[in-house]
Amino acid sequence: MRIVSLAELRAAASFDVVFGAVRDALVAHAAGATQIPPPMHLVFPDVDGDCHVKAGYMTGAQHFAVKIASGFYRNSAVGLPNNNGLVMVVDATNGVPAAILADEGWLTAWRTAAAGALITHALAPPEVCDIAVMGTGLQARLQVVWLRELRTLNSVRVWGRRPGEVERLCEELAEDGINASPGDIAGAECVITATAATTPLAPADAFSSAVHVTALGTDLPGKGELPPELFASASIIATDDHEQCLHHGDFGNAVRAGIVSSDSDVSVGSVLRDGVRHRSGLSIADLTGIGAADAAVASAVLSVLG
Amino acid sequence: MRIVSLAELRAAASFDVVFGAVRDALVAHAAGATQIPPPMHLVFPDVDGDCHVKAGYMTGAQHFAVKIASGFYRNSAVGLPNNNGLVMVVDATNGVPAAILADEGWLTAWRTAAAGALITHALAPPEVCDIAVMGTGLQARLQVVWLRELRTLNSVRVWGRRPGEVERLCEELAEDGINASPGDIAGAECVITATAATTPLAPADAFSSAVHVTALGTDLPGKGELPPELFASASIIATDDHEQCLHHGDFGNAVRAGIVSSDSDVSVGSVLRDGVRHRSGLSIADLTGIGAADAAVASAVLSVLG
């Protein structure tokens, strides 16, 4: 059994490789050429832990993947990482296990970053180069860093509930060569939300200057980042997976609130494939994460490693 | 990452260890003290392949497990095994991957053998020592061998569609020290079915002398081993998981045929825990396999290995 270490993964998972794999997966998914069974979920309430298992396959790919991702939220108190996991890559032509990627959750982080950056870049008008990010965690940072690979960013405003965390993220982004400062989303044309919020981060009118919003923190029922009312003013709603976003994305929250109908979305993959004509008003991208992107990234990285 | 080889697993997975773990899991499952999310399923029609992913946890256990089991039915033509897979064992207290068991499907085979033997032994009257087995594959053999660990077997009749396979299994059982001969189920008091049949193996009247039947081949929608009418004469119907057996077991086929009601089963775990009083007439056990048993066996074997 081949075990691929995180160091090997880091070396192989270049921006180009990950962007290419995630784009291919999203486009294939929009065309129905993927398999993503409903994820499995286990909970360990006694130790404040949970585990998700996702599987995915992009038709015609060399591999499929099964990903285990756990969150045990008391681990940091005993010096262990809260998040853990691995990805099993299996040859799709014969079922033989090809490798175990000991990614500690990084492949998920990278594919989420790539998916967010791709759709933000596709939907935010080309001249937009000042953005706001809501959230101060790893994914907030990655969204900015990966988007900067696709377009010039003049400035980034960082909003968060804890000033210390906002300062820290601004410093980290500065280390990445990005001009970041604490602020809110007032006046921002492009907003990216990357939090674990369960209630809207701001009222709809706070987004009044936005022409594009990408929301990617809502990955479980009960979560929600965007005010449902915001969807009323959207001319484009793009979801990475219609059913998933309806089930537990911000899009689903807006549908359940009666703001928009359940058929008012287009697929992220079709936007990436065809672009958008006659763009006007607000666009919103809702990402919940698809297993086919995990599989595509895992397979692509393994191909690089040879 | 610790990888446990099949040779290590074989050494650790004694009858006692596996019987104990499977019994514990079934009893816990009957008490609601397990988690078994609905399995995930991927299909690869171009190469006649499929893959199941099952997860399971028994409340309070040290580990949970995620199992990948694939069947690629053209592999044997190129010298690869048709069935493959592995089991990931994760620490249920902190989410840290504990080991990968490169079991090539054997843990599933053993837990299925143990579950079948346990319920056959619990429901077949103690004096029954002549049995019939329908099917000639690995699981048919294991059902007999594992049952022999629990009770004396005088004779085994083997029924199968292909005479050559029947002969082979009889020879293999003879090597195991078991008196086996080709035959049918007429006159058999205890029948075990272990096939991949999609239509009933025999009409209901062929089972007229049976006092107990264990059916374990029906693990997917579209399969079915027992004639639905047989359930009409059963005084006990035991299922390893009510919902699964209703969804895709022989029990579900009988319910859909209108032969029995959907609440006419008891749990295998409760029979193992409490036994059966005032036994009379026919008992049927329908096993579809539960992920909690996979997890329990994986955890137990890992504990033996230390």
Coordinates of C-alpha atoms in Angstrom, one line a residue, chain A:
Chain A
M1 CA 0.0 0.0 0.0
R2 CA 1.4 3.3 -1.1
I3 CA 1.2 6.1 1.5
V4 CA 1.7 9.6 0.3
S5 CA 2.8 12.1 2.9
L6 CA 1.6 15.6 3.3
A7 CA 5.1 16.9 2.2
E8 CA 4.8 15.0 -1.0
L9 CA 1.3 16.2 -1.5
R10 CA 2.4 19.8 -1.0
A11 CA 5.1 19.5 -3.5
A12 CA 2.8 18.0 -6.2
A13 CA -0.4 20.1 -5.6
S14 CA 0.6 23.2 -7.5
F15 CA -2.0 25.9 -8.3
D16 CA -2.1 24.7 -11.9
V17 CA -2.7 21.1 -11.0
V18 CA -5.4 21.8 -8.4
F19 CA -7.2 24.5 -10.4
G20 CA -7.2 22.2 -13.5
A21 CA -8.6 19.2 -11.6
V22 CA -11.2 21.2 -9.7
R23 CA -12.3 23.0 -12.9
D24 CA -12.6 19.7 -14.7
A25 CA -14.6 18.1 -11.9
L26 CA -17.0 21.0 -11.6
V27 CA -17.6 21.1 -15.4
A28 CA -18.0 17.3 -15.5
H29 CA -20.4 17.5 -12.6
A30 CA -22.5 20.1 -14.4
A31 CA -22.7 17.7 -17.3
G32 CA -23.8 14.8 -15.1
A33 CA -20.5 13.0 -15.7
T34 CA -19.7 12.5 -12.0
Q35 CA -20.8 10.3 -9.2
I36 CA -21.1 11.8 -5.7
P37 CA -23.1 9.5 -3.3
P38 CA -24.6 11.3 -0.3
P39 CA -21.9 11.6 2.3
M40 CA -21.9 9.5 5.5
H41 CA -21.8 11.2 8.9
L42 CA -20.8 9.8 12.3
V43 CA -21.0 11.8 15.5
F44 CA -19.2 11.3 18.8
P45 CA -21.0 13.7 21.2
D46 CA -19.2 12.5 24.3
V47 CA -15.9 13.9 22.9
D48 CA -17.4 16.7 20.8
G49 CA -16.3 14.9 17.6
D50 CA -17.7 14.2 14.2
C51 CA -16.6 12.5 11.0
H52 CA -17.7 12.9 7.4
V53 CA -17.0 10.3 4.7
K54 CA -17.3 11.5 1.1
A55 CA -16.7 9.6 -2.1
G56 CA -16.5 10.9 -5.6
Y57 CA -15.7 9.9 -9.2
M58 CA -15.4 11.9 -12.4
T59 CA -16.4 9.7 -15.4
G60 CA -13.4 8.5 -17.3
A61 CA -10.9 9.4 -14.6
Q62 CA -8.1 7.0 -13.6
H63 CA -9.2 6.9 -10.0
F64 CA -12.0 7.4 -7.6
A65 CA -11.5 8.6 -4.0
V66 CA -13.0 8.1 -0.6
K67 CA -12.3 10.8 1.9
I68 CA -12.5 10.6 5.7
A69 CA -12.5 14.0 7.4
S70 CA -12.9 14.3 11.1
G71 CA -13.3 17.2 13.5
F72 CA -12.7 16.5 17.2
Y73 CA -13.0 19.9 18.9
R74 CA -11.3 19.1 22.2
N75 CA -8.1 17.8 20.6
S76 CA -6.3 21.0 20.7
A77 CA -6.5 21.0 24.5
V78 CA -4.3 17.8 24.4
G79 CA -2.0 18.9 21.7
L80 CA -3.6 17.1 18.8
P81 CA -5.0 18.8 15.7
N82 CA -8.8 19.2 15.8
N83 CA -9.1 18.2 12.1
N84 CA -7.7 15.1 10.7
G85 CA -8.4 12.7 7.8
L86 CA -7.0 11.0 4.8
V87 CA -8.0 10.2 1.3
M88 CA -8.0 6.8 -0.2
V89 CA -7.5 6.7 -3.9
V90 CA -8.7 3.6 -5.8
D91 CA -8.0 2.6 -9.4
A92 CA -11.4 3.0 -11.2
T93 CA -10.5 0.4 -13.8
N94 CA -10.0 -2.5 -11.4
G95 CA -10.8 -1.5 -7.9
V96 CA -7.3 -1.9 -6.6
P97 CA -6.3 0.6 -3.9
A98 CA -3.8 2.9 -5.5
A99 CA -2.7 5.1 -2.5
I100 CA -3.5 6.6 0.7
L101 CA -3.0 10.3 0.8
A102 CA -2.2 11.3 4.4
D103 CA -3.4 14.8 3.7
E104 CA -4.6 15.8 7.1
G105 CA -7.4 17.7 5.4
W106 CA -5.3 19.8 3.1
L107 CA -6.6 18.4 -0.2
T108 CA -10.1 19.5 0.9
A109 CA -8.7 22.9 1.8
W110 CA -7.0 23.3 -1.6
R111 CA -10.0 22.1 -3.6
T112 CA -12.3 24.4 -1.7
A113 CA -9.9 27.3 -2.3
A114 CA -9.7 26.5 -5.9
A115 CA -13.4 26.1 -6.4
G116 CA -14.1 29.4 -4.6
A117 CA -11.4 31.3 -6.5
L118 CA -12.5 29.9 -9.9
I119 CA -16.1 30.9 -9.5
T120 CA -15.3 34.2 -7.8
H121 CA -13.0 35.0 -10.8
A122 CA -15.6 33.8 -13.3
L123 CA -18.5 35.9 -11.8
A124 CA -16.8 39.0 -10.4
P125 CA -16.4 41.6 -13.2
P126 CA -12.9 41.7 -14.5
E127 CA -12.2 45.2 -13.3
V128 CA -13.0 44.3 -9.6
C129 CA -9.7 44.1 -7.8
D130 CA -10.7 45.1 -4.3
I131 CA -12.4 42.4 -2.3
A132 CA -13.7 41.8 1.2
V133 CA -13.5 38.5 3.0
M134 CA -15.6 37.5 6.0
G135 CA -13.9 35.0 8.2
T136 CA -10.4 34.7 9.6
G137 CA -9.7 31.0 9.3
L138 CA -7.5 29.0 7.0
Q139 CA -10.1 29.0 4.2
A140 CA -10.5 32.8 4.4
R141 CA -6.8 33.1 3.8
L142 CA -6.7 30.5 1.0
Q143 CA -9.6 32.1 -0.8
V144 CA -7.6 35.3 -1.1
V145 CA -4.3 33.7 -2.0
W146 CA -5.8 31.4 -4.6
L147 CA -7.9 34.2 -6.2
R148 CA -4.7 36.3 -6.4
E149 CA -3.4 33.6 -8.8
L150 CA -6.3 34.3 -11.1
R151 CA -6.5 38.1 -11.0
T152 CA -4.7 41.1 -9.6
L153 CA -5.9 42.1 -6.1
N154 CA -5.3 45.7 -5.0
S155 CA -6.7 45.4 -1.6
V156 CA -8.4 43.0 0.7
R157 CA -10.6 44.0 3.6
V158 CA -10.9 41.4 6.4
W159 CA -14.0 41.2 8.6
G160 CA -14.2 38.9 11.6
R161 CA -15.9 38.8 15.0
R162 CA -12.6 38.7 16.9
P163 CA -10.3 41.7 16.3
G164 CA -7.2 39.7 17.2
E165 CA -7.9 37.1 14.6
V166 CA -8.6 39.8 12.0
E167 CA -5.2 41.3 12.7
R168 CA -3.5 37.9 12.5
L169 CA -5.0 37.1 9.1
C170 CA -4.1 40.6 7.8
E171 CA -0.5 39.9 8.9
E172 CA -0.5 36.5 7.2
L173 CA -1.9 38.0 4.0
A174 CA 0.8 40.6 4.2
E175 CA 3.4 37.9 4.4
D176 CA 1.8 36.5 1.2
G177 CA 2.4 39.9 -0.4
I178 CA -1.3 40.9 -0.2
N179 CA -2.4 44.4 0.9
A180 CA -4.9 43.5 3.6
S181 CA -6.5 45.5 6.4
P182 CA -9.3 45.1 8.9
G183 CA -12.7 46.4 7.8
D184 CA -16.2 45.6 6.9
I185 CA -18.0 44.9 3.7
A186 CA -19.6 48.3 3.2
G187 CA -18.6 49.5 -0.3
A188 CA -17.1 46.2 -1.3
E189 CA -17.9 45.0 -4.8
C190 CA -16.9 41.4 -4.2
V191 CA -17.4 39.6 -0.9
I192 CA -16.2 36.1 0.0
T193 CA -17.6 34.4 3.1
A194 CA -15.7 31.6 4.7
T195 CA -17.0 31.1 8.2
A196 CA -18.8 28.4 10.2
A197 CA -21.7 30.8 10.9
T198 CA -25.1 29.5 11.8
T199 CA -26.8 32.9 11.5
P200 CA -26.3 35.6 8.7
L201 CA -23.0 37.4 9.0
A202 CA -24.6 40.8 8.1
P203 CA -28.0 42.1 7.0
A204 CA -28.8 42.2 3.3
D205 CA -28.3 45.9 3.0
A206 CA -24.7 45.6 4.1
F207 CA -24.1 43.9 0.8
S208 CA -25.7 46.7 -1.2
S209 CA -22.5 47.6 -3.1
A210 CA -21.6 44.0 -3.9
V211 CA -21.9 42.8 -7.5
H212 CA -20.6 39.3 -6.5
V213 CA -20.7 37.2 -3.4
T214 CA -19.1 33.7 -3.0
A215 CA -20.3 31.8 0.1
L216 CA -18.5 28.6 1.0
G217 CA -18.8 28.0 4.7
T218 CA -22.2 26.4 4.7
D219 CA -21.4 22.7 4.6
L220 CA -23.9 21.2 7.0
P221 CA -27.5 21.6 7.9
G222 CA -28.0 24.3 10.5
K223 CA -25.3 26.5 9.1
G224 CA -25.8 29.7 7.1
E225 CA -23.7 32.8 6.2
L226 CA -25.8 34.9 4.0
P227 CA -29.0 36.7 4.8
P228 CA -31.7 34.8 2.8
E229 CA -33.1 38.2 1.6
L230 CA -29.9 38.8 -0.3
F231 CA -30.9 36.2 -2.8
A232 CA -33.9 38.3 -3.9
S233 CA -31.6 40.7 -5.6
A234 CA -29.4 38.1 -7.3
S235 CA -29.6 37.9 -11.1
I236 CA -27.3 34.8 -11.0
I237 CA -27.2 32.1 -8.3
A238 CA -24.6 29.5 -9.0
T239 CA -24.4 26.3 -7.0
D240 CA -21.7 23.6 -7.1
D241 CA -24.3 20.9 -6.6
H242 CA -28.0 21.7 -6.8
E243 CA -29.3 19.1 -4.4
Q244 CA -26.5 19.6 -1.8
C245 CA -27.0 23.4 -1.9
L246 CA -30.7 23.0 -1.7
H247 CA -30.3 20.6 1.3
H248 CA -27.8 22.5 3.3
G249 CA -26.3 25.5 1.5
D250 CA -27.2 29.1 1.8
F251 CA -29.2 28.7 -1.4
G252 CA -31.4 26.1 0.5
N253 CA -31.8 28.5 3.4
A254 CA -33.1 31.2 0.9
V255 CA -35.4 28.7 -0.7
R256 CA -36.8 27.6 2.6
A257 CA -37.3 31.2 3.6
G258 CA -39.4 31.6 0.4
I259 CA -37.0 34.2 -1.1
V260 CA -36.3 32.3 -4.3
S261 CA -37.6 29.2 -6.0
S262 CA -35.7 25.9 -5.8
D263 CA -35.0 26.0 -9.6
S264 CA -33.5 29.5 -9.6
D265 CA -29.9 28.3 -9.6
V266 CA -27.4 27.5 -12.4
S267 CA -24.4 25.2 -11.9
V268 CA -21.0 26.5 -11.1
G269 CA -19.6 24.1 -13.7
S270 CA -21.7 25.6 -16.5
V271 CA -20.6 29.1 -15.6
L272 CA -17.0 27.9 -15.6
R273 CA -17.5 26.2 -19.0
D274 CA -19.6 28.8 -20.8
G275 CA -18.9 32.0 -18.9
V276 CA -21.7 34.5 -18.3
R277 CA -23.2 36.9 -21.0
H278 CA -24.9 40.1 -20.3
R279 CA -23.9 40.2 -16.7
S280 CA -25.8 42.7 -14.5
G281 CA -26.8 43.0 -10.9
L282 CA -25.7 40.7 -8.2
S283 CA -24.3 37.2 -8.6
I284 CA -24.1 34.7 -5.7
A285 CA -22.1 31.5 -5.7
D286 CA -22.9 28.9 -3.1
L287 CA -20.4 26.1 -2.6
T288 CA -21.0 23.1 -0.4
G289 CA -18.1 21.0 -1.8
I290 CA -18.3 18.0 -4.1
G291 CA -16.6 14.6 -3.7
A292 CA -15.8 14.5 -7.4
A293 CA -13.5 17.5 -6.9
D294 CA -11.8 15.6 -4.1
A295 CA -11.3 12.7 -6.4
A296 CA -10.1 14.8 -9.3
V297 CA -7.5 16.6 -7.1
A298 CA -6.3 13.3 -5.5
S299 CA -6.0 11.6 -8.9
A300 CA -4.2 14.6 -10.4
V301 CA -1.8 14.9 -7.6
L302 CA -1.1 11.2 -7.7
S303 CA -0.4 11.5 -11.5
V304 CA 2.1 14.3 -10.8
L305 CA 3.9 12.1 -8.3
G306 CA 4.0 9.3 -10.9

